[in-house]
mmCIF file of C-alpha atoms in Angstrom:
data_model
loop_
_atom_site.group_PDB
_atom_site.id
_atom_site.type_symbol
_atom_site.label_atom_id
_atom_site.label_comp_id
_atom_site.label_asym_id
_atom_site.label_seq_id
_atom_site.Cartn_x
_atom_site.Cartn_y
_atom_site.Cartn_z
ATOM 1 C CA UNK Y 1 3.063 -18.153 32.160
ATOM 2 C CA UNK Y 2 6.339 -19.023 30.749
ATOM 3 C CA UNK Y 3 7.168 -18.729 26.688
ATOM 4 C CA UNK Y 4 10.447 -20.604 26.100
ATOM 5 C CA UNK Y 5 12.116 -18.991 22.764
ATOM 6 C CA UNK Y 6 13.884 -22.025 22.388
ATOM 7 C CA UNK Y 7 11.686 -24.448 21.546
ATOM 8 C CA UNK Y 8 8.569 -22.312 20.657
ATOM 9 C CA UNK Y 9 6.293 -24.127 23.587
ATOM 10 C CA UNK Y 10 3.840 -22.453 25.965
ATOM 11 C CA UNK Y 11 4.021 -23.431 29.707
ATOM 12 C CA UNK Y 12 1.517 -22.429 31.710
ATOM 13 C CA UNK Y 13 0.702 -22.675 35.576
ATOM 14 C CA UNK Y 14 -1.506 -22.399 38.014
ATOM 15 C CA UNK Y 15 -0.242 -22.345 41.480
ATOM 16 C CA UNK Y 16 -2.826 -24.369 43.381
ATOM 17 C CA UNK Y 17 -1.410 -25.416 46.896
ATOM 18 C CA UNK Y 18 1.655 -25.305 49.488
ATOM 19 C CA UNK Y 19 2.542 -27.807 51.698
ATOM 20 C CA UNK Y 20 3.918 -26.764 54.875
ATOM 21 C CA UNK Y 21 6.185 -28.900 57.208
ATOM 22 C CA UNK Y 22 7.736 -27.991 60.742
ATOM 23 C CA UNK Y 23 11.073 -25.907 60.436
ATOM 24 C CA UNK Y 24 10.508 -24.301 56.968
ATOM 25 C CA UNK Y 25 9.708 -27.128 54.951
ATOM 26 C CA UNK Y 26 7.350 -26.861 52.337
ATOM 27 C CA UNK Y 27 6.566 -27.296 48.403
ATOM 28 C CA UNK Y 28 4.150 -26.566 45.722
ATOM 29 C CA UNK Y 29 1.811 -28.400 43.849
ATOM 30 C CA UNK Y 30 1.052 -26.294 40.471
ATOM 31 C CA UNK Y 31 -1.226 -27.184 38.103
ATOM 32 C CA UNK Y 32 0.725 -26.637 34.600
ATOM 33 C CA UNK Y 33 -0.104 -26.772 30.773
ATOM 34 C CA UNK Y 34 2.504 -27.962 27.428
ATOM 35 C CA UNK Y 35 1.240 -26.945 24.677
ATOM 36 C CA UNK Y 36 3.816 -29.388 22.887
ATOM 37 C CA UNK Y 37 1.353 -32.009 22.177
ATOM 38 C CA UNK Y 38 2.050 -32.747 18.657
ATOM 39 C CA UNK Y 39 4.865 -34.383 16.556
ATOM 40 C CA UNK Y 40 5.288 -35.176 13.167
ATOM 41 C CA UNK Y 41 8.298 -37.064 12.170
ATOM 42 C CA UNK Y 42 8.748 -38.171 8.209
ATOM 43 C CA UNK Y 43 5.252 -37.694 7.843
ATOM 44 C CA UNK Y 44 3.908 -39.017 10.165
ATOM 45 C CA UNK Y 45 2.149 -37.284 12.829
ATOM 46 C CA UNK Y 46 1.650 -38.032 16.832
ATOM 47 C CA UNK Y 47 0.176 -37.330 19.735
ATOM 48 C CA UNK Y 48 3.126 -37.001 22.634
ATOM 49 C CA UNK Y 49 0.953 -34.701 24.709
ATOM 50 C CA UNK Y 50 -1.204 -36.752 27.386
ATOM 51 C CA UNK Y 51 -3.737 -36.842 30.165
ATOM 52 C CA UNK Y 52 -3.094 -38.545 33.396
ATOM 53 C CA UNK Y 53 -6.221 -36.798 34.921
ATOM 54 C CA UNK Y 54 -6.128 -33.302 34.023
ATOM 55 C CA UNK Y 55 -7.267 -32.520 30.583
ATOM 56 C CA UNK Y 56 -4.964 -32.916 27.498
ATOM 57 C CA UNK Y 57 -1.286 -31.545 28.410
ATOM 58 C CA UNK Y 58 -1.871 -30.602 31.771
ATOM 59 C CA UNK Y 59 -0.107 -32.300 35.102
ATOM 60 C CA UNK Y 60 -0.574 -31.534 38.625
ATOM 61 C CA UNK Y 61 2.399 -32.534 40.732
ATOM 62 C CA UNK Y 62 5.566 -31.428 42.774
ATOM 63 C CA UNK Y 63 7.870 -32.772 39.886
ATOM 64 C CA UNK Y 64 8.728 -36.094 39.121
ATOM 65 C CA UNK Y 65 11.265 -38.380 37.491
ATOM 66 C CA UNK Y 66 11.073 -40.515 34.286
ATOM 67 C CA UNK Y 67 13.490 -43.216 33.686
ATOM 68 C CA UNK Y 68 14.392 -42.281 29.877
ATOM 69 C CA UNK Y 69 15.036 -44.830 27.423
ATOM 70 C CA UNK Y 70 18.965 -43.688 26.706
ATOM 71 C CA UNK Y 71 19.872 -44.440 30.292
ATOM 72 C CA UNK Y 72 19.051 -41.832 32.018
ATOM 73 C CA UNK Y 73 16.472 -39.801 34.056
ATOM 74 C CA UNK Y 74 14.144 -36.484 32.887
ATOM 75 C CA UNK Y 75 13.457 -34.710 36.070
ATOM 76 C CA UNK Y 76 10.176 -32.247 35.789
ATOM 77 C CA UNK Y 77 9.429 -29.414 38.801
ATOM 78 C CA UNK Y 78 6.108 -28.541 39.312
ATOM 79 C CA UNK Y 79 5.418 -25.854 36.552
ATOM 80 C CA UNK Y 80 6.600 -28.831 33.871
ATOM 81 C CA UNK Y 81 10.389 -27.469 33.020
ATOM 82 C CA UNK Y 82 12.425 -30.669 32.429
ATOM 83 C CA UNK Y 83 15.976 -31.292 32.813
ATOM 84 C CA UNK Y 84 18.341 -34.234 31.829
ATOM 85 C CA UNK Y 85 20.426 -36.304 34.537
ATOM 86 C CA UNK Y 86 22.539 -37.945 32.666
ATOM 87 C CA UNK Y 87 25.495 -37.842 34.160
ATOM 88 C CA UNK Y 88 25.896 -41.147 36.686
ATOM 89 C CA UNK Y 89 28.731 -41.874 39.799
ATOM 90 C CA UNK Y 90 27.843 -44.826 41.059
ATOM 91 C CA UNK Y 91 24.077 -44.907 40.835
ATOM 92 C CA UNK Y 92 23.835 -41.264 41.708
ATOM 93 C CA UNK Y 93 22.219 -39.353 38.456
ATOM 94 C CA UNK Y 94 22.767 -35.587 39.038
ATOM 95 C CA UNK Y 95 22.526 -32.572 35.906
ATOM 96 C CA UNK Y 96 24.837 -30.299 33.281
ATOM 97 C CA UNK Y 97 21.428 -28.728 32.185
ATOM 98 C CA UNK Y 98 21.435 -25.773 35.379
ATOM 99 C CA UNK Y 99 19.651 -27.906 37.835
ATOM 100 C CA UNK Y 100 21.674 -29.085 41.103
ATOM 101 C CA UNK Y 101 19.405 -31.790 42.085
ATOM 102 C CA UNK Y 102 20.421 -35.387 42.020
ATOM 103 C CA UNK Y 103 19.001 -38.957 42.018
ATOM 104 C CA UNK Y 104 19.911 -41.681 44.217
ATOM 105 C CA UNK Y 105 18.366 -44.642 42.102
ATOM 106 C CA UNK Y 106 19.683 -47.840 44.797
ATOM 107 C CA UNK Y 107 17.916 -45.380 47.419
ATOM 108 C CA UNK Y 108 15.392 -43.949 45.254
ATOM 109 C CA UNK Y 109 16.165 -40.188 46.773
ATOM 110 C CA UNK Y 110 15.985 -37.040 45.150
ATOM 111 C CA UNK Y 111 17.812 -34.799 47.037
ATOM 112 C CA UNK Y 112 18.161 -30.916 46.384
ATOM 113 C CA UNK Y 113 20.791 -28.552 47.679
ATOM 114 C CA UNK Y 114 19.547 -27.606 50.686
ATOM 115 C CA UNK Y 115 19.694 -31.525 51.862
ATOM 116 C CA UNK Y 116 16.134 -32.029 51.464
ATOM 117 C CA UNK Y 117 15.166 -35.240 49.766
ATOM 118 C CA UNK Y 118 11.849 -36.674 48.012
ATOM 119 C CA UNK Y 119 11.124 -40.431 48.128
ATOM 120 C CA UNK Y 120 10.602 -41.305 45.075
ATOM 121 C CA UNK Y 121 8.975 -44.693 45.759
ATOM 122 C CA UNK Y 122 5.653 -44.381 43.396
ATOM 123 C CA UNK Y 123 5.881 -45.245 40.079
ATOM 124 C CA UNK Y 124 3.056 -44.915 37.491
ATOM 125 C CA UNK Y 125 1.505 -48.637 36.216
ATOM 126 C CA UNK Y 126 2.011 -49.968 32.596
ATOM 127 C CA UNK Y 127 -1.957 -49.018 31.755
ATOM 128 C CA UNK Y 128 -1.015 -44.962 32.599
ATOM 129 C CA UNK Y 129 -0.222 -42.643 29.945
ATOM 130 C CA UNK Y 130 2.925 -41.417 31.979
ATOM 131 C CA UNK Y 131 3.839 -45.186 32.623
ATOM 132 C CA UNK Y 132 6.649 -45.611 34.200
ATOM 133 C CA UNK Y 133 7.242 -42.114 36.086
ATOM 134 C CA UNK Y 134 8.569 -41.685 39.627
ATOM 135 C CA UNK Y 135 6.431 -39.533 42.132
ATOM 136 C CA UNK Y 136 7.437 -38.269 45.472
ATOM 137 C CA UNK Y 137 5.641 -40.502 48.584
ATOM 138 C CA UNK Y 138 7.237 -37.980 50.728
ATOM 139 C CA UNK Y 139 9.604 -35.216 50.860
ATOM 140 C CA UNK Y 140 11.780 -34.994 53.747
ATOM 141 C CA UNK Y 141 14.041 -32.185 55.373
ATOM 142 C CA UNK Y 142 17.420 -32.566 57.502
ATOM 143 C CA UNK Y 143 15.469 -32.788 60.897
ATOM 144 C CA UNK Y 144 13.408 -35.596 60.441
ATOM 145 C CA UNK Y 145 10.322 -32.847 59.392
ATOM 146 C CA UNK Y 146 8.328 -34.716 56.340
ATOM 147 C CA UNK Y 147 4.885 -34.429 54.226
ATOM 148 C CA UNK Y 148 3.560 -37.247 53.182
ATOM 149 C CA UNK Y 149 2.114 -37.800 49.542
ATOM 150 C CA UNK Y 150 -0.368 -40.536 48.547
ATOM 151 C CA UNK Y 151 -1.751 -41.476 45.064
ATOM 152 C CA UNK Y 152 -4.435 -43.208 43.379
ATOM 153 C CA UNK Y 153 -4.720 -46.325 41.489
ATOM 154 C CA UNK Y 154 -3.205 -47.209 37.831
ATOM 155 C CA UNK Y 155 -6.012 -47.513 35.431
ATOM 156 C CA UNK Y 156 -7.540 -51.036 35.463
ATOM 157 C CA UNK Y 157 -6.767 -51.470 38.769
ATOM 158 C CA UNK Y 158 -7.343 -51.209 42.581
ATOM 159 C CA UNK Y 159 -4.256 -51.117 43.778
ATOM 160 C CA UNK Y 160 -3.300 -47.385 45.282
ATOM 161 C CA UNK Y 161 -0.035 -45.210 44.527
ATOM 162 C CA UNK Y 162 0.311 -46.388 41.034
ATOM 163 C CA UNK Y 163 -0.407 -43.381 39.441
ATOM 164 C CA UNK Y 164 0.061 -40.068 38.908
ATOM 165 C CA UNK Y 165 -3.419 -38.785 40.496
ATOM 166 C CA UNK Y 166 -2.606 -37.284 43.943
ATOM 167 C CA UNK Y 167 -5.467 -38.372 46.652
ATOM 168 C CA UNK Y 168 -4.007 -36.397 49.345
ATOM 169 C CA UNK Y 169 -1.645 -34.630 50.860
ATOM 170 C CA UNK Y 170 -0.637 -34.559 54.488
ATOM 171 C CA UNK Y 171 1.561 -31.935 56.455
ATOM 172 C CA UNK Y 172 2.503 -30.596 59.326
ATOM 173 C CA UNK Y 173 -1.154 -28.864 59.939
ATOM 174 C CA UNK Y 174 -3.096 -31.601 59.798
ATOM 175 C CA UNK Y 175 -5.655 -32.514 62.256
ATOM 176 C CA UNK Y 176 -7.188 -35.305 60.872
ATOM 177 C CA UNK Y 177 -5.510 -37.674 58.537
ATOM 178 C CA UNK Y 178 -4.945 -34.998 55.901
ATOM 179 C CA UNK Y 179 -4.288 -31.430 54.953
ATOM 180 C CA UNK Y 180 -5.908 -32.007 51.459
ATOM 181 C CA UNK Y 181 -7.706 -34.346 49.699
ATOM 182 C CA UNK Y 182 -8.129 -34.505 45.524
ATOM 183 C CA UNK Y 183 -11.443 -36.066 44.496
ATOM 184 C CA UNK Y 184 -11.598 -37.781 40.876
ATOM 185 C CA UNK Y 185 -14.903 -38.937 38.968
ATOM 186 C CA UNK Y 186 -15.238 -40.432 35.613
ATOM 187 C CA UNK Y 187 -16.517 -38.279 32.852
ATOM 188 C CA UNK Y 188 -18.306 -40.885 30.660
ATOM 189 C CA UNK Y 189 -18.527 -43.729 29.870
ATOM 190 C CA UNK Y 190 -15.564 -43.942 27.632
ATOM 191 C CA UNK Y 191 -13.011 -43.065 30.200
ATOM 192 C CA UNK Y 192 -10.364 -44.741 31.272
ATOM 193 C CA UNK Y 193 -9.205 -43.374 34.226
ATOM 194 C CA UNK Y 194 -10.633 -40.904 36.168
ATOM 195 C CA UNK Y 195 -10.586 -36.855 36.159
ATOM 196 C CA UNK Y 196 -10.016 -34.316 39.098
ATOM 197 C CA UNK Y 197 -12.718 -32.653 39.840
ATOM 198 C CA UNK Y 198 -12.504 -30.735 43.228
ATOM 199 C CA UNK Y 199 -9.208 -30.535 46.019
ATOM 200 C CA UNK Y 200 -10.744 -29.872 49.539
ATOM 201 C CA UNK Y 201 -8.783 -28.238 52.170
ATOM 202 C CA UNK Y 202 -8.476 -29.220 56.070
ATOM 203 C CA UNK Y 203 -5.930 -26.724 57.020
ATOM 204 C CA UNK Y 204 -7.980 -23.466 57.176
ATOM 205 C CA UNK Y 205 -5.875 -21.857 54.246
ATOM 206 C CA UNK Y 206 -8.401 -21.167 51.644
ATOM 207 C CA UNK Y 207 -6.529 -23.545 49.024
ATOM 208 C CA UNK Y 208 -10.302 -25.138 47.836
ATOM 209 C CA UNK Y 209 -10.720 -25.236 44.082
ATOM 210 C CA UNK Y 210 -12.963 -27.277 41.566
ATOM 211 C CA UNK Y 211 -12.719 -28.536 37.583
ATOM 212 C CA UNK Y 212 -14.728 -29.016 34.976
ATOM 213 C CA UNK Y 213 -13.978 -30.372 31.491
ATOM 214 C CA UNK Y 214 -15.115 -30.544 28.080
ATOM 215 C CA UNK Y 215 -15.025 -34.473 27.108
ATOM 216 C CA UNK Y 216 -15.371 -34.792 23.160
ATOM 217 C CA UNK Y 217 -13.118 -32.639 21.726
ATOM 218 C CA UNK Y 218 -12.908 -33.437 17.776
ATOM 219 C CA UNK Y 219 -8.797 -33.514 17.260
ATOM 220 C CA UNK Y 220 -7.406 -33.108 13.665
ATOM 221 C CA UNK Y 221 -3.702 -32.769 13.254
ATOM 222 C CA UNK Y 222 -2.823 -29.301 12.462
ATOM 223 C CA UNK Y 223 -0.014 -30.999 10.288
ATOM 224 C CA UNK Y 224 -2.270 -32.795 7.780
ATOM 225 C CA UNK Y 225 -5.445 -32.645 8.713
ATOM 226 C CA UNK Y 226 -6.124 -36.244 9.665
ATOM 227 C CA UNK Y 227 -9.057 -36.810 12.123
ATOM 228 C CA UNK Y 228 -7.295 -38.234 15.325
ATOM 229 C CA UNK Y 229 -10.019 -38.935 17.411
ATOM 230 C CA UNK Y 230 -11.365 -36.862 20.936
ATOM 231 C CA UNK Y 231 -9.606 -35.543 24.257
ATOM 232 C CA UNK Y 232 -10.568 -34.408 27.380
ATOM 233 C CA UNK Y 233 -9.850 -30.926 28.243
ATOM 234 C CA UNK Y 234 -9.612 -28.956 31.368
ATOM 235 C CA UNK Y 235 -12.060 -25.995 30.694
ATOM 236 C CA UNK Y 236 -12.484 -23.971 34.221
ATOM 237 C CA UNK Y 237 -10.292 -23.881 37.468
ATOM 238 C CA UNK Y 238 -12.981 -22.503 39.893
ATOM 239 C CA UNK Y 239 -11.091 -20.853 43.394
ATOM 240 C CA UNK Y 240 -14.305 -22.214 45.527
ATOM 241 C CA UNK Y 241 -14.273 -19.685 48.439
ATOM 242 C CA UNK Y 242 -14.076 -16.806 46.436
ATOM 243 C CA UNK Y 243 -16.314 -18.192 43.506
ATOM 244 C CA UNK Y 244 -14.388 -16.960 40.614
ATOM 245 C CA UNK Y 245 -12.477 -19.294 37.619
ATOM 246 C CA UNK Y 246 -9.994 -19.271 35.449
ATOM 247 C CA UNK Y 247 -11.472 -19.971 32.050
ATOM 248 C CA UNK Y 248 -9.661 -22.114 29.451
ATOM 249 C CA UNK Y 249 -10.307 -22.189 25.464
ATOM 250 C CA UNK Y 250 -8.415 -24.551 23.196
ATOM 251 C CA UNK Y 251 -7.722 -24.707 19.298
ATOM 252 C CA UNK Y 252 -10.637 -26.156 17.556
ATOM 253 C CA UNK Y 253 -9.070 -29.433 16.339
ATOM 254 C CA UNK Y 254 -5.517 -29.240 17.572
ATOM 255 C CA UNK Y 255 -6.622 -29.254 21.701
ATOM 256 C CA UNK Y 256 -4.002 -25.907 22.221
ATOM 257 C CA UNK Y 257 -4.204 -23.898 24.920
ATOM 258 C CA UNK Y 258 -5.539 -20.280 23.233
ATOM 259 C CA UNK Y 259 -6.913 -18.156 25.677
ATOM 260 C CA UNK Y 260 -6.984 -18.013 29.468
ATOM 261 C CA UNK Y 261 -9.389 -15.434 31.368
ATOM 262 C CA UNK Y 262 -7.803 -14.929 34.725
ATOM 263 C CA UNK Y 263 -9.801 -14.770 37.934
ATOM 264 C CA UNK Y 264 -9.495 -11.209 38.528
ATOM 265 C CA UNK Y 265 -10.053 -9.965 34.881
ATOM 266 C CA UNK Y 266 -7.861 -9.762 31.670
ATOM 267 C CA UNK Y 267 -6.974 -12.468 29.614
ATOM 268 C CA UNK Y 268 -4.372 -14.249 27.647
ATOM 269 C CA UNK Y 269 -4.133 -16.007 24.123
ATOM 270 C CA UNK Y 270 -1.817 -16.867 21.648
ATOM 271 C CA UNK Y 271 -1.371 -18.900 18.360
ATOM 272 C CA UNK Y 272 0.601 -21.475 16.743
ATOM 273 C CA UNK Y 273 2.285 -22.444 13.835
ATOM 274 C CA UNK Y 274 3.798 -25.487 12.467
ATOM 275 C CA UNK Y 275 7.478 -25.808 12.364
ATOM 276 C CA UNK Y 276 10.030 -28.221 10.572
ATOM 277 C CA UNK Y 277 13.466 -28.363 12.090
ATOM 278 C CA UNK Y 278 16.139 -28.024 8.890
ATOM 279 C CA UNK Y 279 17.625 -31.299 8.099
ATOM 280 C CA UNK Y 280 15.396 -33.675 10.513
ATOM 281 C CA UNK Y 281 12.161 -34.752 9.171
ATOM 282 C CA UNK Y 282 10.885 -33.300 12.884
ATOM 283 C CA UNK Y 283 7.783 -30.925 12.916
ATOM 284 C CA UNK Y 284 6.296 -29.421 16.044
ATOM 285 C CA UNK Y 285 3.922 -26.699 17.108
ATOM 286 C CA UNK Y 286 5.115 -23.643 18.426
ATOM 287 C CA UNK Y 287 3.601 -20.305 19.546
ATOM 288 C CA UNK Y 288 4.076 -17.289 16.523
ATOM 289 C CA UNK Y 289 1.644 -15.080 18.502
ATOM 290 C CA UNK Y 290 0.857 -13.138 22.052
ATOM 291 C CA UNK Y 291 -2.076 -11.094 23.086
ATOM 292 C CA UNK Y 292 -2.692 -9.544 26.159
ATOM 293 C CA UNK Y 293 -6.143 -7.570 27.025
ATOM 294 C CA UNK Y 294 -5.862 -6.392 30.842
ATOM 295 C CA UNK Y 295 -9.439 -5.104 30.880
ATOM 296 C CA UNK Y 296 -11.495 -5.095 28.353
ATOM 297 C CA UNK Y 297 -11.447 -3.024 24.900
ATOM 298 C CA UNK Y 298 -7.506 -2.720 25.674
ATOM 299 C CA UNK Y 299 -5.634 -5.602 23.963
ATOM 300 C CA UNK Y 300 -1.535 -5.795 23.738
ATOM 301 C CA UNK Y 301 -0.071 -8.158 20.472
ATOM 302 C CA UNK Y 302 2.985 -9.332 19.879
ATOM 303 C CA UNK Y 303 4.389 -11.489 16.904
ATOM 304 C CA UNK Y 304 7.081 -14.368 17.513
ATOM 305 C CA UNK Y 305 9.445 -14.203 14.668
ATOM 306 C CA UNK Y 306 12.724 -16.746 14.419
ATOM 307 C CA UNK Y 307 16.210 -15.525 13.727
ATOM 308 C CA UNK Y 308 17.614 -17.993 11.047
ATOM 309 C CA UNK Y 309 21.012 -15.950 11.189
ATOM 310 C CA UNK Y 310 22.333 -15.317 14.918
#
């Protein structure tokens, strides 16, 4: 879990998987929540949060790259911390924001300091909620060592790595023609585009999970009140060979992340506020409280104050 004092928002992750290549290659796929999901800006509000898949504001990925609409790229690892390229030498997009990664966009290459590189060569169709976004096909070291990444098709259409959805994931242990593979279902009737609901595992390791969701929950935004219709959310996390969960509760109405049981005991929650930033017109949701209750009848709270006057 990660609180970031700067902008108020929860992230949250689950570590689900790690791909393995030959000579020390590897990477992680993490399952990871934003609890940034609404805006209001002169009144009026939105909903910027999405789901590609996972429940409302959750991703499962690597990272990614989305081409920006100021010229430049937003590059997110796999627990959902983004950071700006902007700054471009012919074609190459690289960082002033602490990460040393770079873009190669006539190559499509994302290469990281150890000389590693990610093809980015799948990019989310125009009917996805992340439309537009770059996702690794592979990811490559020095030697020639690789995994190999493929995805599922955009909604509306049959036509594979056009999405966001992994389908499976292939490394270096693989006997048959994959190390994992994701399995997606509809919900209802009313859904677009499919939702994970299970990752099975070829490799021996253990990494076997399944999902379940709540379909229809009621939003309202938490800035006026305003019925905004229903999302998905990602309600359990189930580690299959050990048959134990996390357990996820949301805000009644808003669709925020409030409380997380862990597998092993204890739980998590926290609460939000509404926020205007001075001088803007820009209102977002940020977390004002913490608790923490490692077993039960013993619970830990702190409050999130702001200092107006550093």
């Amino acid at each position: 879990m990660l609180f970031r004092s700067l902008s108020g928002n929860l992230n949250y992750s689950v570590p689900l998987l790690q791909a393995r290549g030959r000579g020390g290659l590897g990477a992680a796929f993490v399952l990871s929540y934003n609890s940034q999901i609404w805006r209001q800006d002169g009144g009026w509000t939105s909903l910027p949060g999405r789901d590609t898949g996972f429940g409302l504001g959750w991703t499962l990925q690597a990272g990614s790259l989305f081409p920006a609409p100021g010229n430049y790229y937003i590059f997110a690892d796999a627990t959902g911390a983004q950071y700006k390229l902007d700054q471009n030498t012919r074609g190459v997009w690289t960082s002033s924001d602490g990460t040393y990664v770079s873009y190669d966009s006539g190559a499509q290459r994302l290469y990281f300091p150890d000389g590693t590189f990610w093809a980015m060569t799948v990019q989310s169709g125009p009917t996805e909620a992340d439309a537009g976004t770059l996702y690794p096909s592979s990811m490559q070291d020095t030697n020639g060592n690789s995994i190999q990444i493929q995805y599922g098709p955009a909604a509306g259409t049959n036509v594979a790595n056009t999405s966001g959805r992994i389908t499976q994931i292939t490394d270096a242990r693989a006997t048959n023609s994959a190390s994992y593979v994701f399995t997606y279902s509809y919900l209802n009737g009313a859904d677009l585009f499919p939702h994970l609901i299970a990752i099975a595992n070829y490799v021996g390791s253990g990494e076997k999970y399944s999902f379940s969701y709540g379909s229809d929950l009621s939003l309202t935004s938490p800035f006026s009140g305003t019925a905004y219709g229903t999302a998905t959310v990602l309600q359990a996390v189930t580690l299959s060979y050990l048959y134990i969960s996390y357990n996820l509760q949301y805000g009644l109405g808003t669709g925020e992340l409030t409380q997380v049981s862990a597998p092993t005991g204890g739980s998590q929650a926290w609460g939000y506020r509404s926020y205007t930033y001075s001088g803007t017109g820009l209102s977002y949701r940020e977390v004002q409280s913490r608790q923490m209750s490692p077993s039960p009848g013993v619970t830990y709270s702190w409050n999130i104050t702001l200092d107006n006057n550093p």
